[in-house]
mmCIF file of N, CA and C in Angstrom:
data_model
loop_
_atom_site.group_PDB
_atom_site.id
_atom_site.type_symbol
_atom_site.label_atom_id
_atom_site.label_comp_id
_atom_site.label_asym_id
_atom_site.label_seq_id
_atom_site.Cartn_x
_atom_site.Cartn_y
_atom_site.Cartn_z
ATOM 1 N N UNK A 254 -11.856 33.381 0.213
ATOM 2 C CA UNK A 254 -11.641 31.981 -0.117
ATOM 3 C C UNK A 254 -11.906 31.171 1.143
ATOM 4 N N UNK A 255 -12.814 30.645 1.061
ATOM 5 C CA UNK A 255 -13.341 29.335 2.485
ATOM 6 C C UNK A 255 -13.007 28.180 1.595
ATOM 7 N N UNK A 256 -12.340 27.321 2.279
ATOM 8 C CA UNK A 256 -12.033 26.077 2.139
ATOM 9 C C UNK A 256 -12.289 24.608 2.530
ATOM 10 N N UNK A 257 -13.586 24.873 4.206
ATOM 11 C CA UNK A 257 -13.446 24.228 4.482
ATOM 12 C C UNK A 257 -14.998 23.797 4.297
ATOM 13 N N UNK A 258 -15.340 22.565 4.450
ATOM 14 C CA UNK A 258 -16.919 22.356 3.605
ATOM 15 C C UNK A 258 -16.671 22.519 2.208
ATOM 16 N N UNK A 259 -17.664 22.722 1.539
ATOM 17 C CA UNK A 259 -17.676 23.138 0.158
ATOM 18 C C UNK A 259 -16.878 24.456 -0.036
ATOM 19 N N UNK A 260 -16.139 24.427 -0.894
ATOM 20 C CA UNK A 260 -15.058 25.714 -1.469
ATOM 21 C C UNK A 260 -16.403 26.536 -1.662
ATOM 22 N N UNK A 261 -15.781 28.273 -1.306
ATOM 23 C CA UNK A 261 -16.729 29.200 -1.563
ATOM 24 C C UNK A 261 -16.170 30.418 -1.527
ATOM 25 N N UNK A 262 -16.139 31.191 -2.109
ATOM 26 C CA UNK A 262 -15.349 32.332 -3.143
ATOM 27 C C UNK A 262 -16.032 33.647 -2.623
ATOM 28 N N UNK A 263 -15.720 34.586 -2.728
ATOM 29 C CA UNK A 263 -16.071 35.741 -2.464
ATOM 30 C C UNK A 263 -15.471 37.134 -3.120
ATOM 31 N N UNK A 264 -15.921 37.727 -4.133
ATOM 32 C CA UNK A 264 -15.240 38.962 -4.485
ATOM 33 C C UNK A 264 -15.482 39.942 -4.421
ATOM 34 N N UNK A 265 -15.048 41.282 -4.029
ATOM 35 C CA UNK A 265 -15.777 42.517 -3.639
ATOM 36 C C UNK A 265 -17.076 42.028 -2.169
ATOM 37 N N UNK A 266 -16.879 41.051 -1.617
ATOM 38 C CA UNK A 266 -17.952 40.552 -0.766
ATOM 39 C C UNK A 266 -19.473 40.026 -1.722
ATOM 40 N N UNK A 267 -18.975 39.647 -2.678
ATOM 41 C CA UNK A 267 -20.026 38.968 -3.279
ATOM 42 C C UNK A 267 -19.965 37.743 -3.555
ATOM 43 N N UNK A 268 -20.554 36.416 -3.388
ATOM 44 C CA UNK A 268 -20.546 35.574 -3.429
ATOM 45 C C UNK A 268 -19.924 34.952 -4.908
ATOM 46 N N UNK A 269 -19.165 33.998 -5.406
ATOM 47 C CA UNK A 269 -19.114 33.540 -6.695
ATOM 48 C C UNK A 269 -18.967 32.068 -6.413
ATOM 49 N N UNK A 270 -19.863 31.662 -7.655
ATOM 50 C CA UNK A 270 -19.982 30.248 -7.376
ATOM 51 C C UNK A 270 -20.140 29.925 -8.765
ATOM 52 N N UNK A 271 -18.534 29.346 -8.376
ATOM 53 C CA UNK A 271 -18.054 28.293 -9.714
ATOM 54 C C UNK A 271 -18.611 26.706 -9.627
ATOM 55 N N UNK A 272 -19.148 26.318 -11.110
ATOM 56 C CA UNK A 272 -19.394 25.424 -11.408
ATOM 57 C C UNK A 272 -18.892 24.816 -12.741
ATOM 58 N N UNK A 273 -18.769 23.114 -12.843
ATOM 59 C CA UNK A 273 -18.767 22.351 -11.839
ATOM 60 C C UNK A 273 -17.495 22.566 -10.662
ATOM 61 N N UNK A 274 -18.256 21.641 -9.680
ATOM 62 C CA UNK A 274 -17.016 21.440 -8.581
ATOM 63 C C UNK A 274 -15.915 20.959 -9.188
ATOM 64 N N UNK A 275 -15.411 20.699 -9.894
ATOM 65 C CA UNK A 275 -13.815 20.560 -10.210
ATOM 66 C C UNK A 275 -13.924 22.087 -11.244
ATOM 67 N N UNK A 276 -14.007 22.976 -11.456
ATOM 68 C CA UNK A 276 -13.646 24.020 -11.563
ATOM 69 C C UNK A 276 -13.379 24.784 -10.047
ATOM 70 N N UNK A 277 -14.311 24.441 -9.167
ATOM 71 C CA UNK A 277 -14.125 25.313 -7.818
ATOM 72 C C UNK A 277 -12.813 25.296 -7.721
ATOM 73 N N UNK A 278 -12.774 23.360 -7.383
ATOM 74 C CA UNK A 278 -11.370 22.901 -6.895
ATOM 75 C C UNK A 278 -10.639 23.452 -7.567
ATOM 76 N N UNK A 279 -10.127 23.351 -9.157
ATOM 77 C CA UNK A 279 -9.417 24.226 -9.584
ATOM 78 C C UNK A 279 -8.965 25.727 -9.032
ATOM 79 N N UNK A 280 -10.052 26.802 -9.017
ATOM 80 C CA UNK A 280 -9.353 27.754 -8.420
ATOM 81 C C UNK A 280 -8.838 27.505 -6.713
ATOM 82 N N UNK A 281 -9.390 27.258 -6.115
ATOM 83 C CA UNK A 281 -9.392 26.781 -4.765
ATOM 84 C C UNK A 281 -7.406 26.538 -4.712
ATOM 85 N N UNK A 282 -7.016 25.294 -5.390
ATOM 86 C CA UNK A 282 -5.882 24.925 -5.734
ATOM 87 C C UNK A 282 -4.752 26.134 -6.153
ATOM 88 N N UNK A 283 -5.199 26.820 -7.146
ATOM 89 C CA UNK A 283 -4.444 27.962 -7.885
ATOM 90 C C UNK A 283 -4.209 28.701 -6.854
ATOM 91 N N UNK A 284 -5.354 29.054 -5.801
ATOM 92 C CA UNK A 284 -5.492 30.411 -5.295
ATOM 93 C C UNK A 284 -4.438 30.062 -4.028
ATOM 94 N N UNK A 285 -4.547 29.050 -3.690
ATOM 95 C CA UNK A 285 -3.628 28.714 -2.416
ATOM 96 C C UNK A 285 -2.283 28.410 -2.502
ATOM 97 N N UNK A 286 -2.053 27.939 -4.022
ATOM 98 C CA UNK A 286 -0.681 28.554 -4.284
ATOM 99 C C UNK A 286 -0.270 29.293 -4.487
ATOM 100 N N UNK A 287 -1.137 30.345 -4.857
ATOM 101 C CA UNK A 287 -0.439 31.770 -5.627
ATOM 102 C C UNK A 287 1.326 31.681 -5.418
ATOM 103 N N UNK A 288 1.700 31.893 -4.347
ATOM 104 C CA UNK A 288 2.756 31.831 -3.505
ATOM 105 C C UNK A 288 4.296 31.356 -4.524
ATOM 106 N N UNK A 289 3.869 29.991 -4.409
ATOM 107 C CA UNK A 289 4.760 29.378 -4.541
ATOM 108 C C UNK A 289 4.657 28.649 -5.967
ATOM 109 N N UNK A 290 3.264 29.030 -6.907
ATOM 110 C CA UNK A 290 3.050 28.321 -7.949
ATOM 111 C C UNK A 290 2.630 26.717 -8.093
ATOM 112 N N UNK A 291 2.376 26.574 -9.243
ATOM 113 C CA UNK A 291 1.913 25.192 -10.022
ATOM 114 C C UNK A 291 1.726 24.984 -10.847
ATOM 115 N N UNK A 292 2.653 23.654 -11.304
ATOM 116 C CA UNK A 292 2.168 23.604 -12.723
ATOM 117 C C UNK A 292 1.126 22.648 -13.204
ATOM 118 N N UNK A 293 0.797 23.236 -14.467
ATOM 119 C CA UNK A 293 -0.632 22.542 -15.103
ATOM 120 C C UNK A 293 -0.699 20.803 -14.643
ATOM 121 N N UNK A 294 0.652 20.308 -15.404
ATOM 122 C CA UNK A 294 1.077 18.884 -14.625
ATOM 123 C C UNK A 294 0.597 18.609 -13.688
ATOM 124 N N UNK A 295 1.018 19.218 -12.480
ATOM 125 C CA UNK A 295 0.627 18.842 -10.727
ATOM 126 C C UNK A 295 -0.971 19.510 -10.950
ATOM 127 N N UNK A 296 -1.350 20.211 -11.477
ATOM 128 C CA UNK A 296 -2.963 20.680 -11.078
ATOM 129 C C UNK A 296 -3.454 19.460 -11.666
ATOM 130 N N UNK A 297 -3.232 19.041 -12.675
ATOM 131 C CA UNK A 297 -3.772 17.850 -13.782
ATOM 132 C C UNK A 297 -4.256 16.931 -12.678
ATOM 133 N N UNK A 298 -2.652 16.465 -12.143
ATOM 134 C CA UNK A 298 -2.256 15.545 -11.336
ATOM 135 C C UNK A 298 -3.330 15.329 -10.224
ATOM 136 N N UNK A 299 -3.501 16.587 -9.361
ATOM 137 C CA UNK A 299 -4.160 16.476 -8.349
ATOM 138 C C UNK A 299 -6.038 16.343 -8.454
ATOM 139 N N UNK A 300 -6.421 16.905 -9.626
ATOM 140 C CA UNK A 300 -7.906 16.400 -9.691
ATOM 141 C C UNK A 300 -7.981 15.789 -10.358
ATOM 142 N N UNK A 301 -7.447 14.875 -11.161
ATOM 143 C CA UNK A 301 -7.833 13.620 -12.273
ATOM 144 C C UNK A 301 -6.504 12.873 -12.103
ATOM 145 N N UNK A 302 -6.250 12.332 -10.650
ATOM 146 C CA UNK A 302 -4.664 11.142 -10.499
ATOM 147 C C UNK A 302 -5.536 10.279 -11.098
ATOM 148 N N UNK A 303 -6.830 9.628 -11.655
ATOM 149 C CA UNK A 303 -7.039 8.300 -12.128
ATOM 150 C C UNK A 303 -6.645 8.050 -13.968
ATOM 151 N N UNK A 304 -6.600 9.518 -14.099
ATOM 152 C CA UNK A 304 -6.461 9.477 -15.790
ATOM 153 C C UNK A 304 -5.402 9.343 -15.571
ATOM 154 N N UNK A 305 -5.159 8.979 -17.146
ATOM 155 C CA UNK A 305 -3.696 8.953 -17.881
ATOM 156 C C UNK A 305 -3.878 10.652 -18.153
ATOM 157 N N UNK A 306 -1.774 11.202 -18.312
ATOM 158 C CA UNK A 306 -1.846 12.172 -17.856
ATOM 159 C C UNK A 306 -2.196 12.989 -19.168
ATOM 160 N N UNK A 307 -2.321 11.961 -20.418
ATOM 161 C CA UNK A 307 -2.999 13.513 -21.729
ATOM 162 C C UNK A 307 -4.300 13.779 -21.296
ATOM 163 N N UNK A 308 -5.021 12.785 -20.889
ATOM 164 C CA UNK A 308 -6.418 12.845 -20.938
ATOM 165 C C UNK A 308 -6.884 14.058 -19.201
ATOM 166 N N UNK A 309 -5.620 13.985 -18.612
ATOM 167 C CA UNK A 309 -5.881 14.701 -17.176
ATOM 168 C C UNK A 309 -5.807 16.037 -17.701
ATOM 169 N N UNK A 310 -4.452 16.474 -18.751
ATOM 170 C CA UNK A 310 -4.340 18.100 -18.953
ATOM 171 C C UNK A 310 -5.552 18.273 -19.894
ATOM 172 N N UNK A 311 -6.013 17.589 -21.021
ATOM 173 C CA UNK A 311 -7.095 17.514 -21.449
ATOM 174 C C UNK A 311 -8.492 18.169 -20.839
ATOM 175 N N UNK A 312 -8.671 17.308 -19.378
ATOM 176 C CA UNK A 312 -9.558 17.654 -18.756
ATOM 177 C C UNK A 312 -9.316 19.372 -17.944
ATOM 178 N N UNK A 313 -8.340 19.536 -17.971
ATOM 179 C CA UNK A 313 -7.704 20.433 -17.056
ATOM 180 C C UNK A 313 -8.016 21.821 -18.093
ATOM 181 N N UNK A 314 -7.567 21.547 -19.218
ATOM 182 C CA UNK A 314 -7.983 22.821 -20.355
ATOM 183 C C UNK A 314 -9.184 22.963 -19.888
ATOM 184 N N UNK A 315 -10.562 22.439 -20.127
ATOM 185 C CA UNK A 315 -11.931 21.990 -20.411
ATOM 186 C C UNK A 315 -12.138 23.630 -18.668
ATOM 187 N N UNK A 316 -11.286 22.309 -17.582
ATOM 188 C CA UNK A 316 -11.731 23.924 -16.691
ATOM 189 C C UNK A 316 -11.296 24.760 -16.123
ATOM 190 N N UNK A 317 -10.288 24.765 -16.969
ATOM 191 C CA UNK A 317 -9.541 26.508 -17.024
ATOM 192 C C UNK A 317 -10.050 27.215 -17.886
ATOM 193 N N UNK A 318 -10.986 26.959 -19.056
ATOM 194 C CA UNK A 318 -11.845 27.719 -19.685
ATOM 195 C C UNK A 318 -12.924 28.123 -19.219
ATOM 196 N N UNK A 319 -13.311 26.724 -18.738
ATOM 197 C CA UNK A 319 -14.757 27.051 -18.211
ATOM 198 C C UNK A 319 -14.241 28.272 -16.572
ATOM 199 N N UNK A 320 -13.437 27.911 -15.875
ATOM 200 C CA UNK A 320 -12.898 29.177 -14.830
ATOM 201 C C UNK A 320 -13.043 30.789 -15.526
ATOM 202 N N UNK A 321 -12.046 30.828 -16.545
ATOM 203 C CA UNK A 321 -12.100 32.103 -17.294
ATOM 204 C C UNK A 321 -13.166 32.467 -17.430
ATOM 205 N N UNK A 322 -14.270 31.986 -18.083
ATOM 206 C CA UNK A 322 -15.464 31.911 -18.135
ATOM 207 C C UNK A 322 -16.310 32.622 -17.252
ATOM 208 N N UNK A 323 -16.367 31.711 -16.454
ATOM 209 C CA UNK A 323 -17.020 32.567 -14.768
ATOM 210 C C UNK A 323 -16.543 33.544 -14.556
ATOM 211 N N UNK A 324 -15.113 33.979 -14.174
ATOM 212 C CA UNK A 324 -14.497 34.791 -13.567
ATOM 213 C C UNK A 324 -15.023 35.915 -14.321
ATOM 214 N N UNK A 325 -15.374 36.112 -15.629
ATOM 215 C CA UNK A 325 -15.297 37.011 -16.540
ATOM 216 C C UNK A 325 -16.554 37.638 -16.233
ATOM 217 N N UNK A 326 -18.043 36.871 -15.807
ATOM 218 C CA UNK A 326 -19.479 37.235 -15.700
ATOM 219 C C UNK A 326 -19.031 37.887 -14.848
#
């Protein structure tokens, strides 16, 4: 997990590159909490503070699927 510049992922030493960038951010976010957790709310919160908050978890489903998604190829 590199964080700094563009988020950039690495598994088994292989490159993965999630798209779009608010999916990166998404894991990027998840992964650095592992720890201590988060909820969907505060993830919502933190990449869509301009929405209203149905339309933020809304968006937030859209790329936690699309994450699953990737992760899965």
């Amino acid at each position: 997990l590199h964080l700094v510049g563009n988020p950039r992922f690495q598994v088994n030493g292989k490159d993965l590159v999630l798209q779009p960038r608010t999916v990166a951010e998404c894991f990027a976010i998840i992964a650095s909490r592992k720890a201590i957790g988060i909820t969907r709310e505060e993830l919502a919160g933190l990449l869509w503070p301009q929405l209203e908050p149905s339309n933020a978890r809304a968006q937030l489903r859209q790329a936690l699927t699309a994450l699953r998604a990737q992760l899965q190829e």
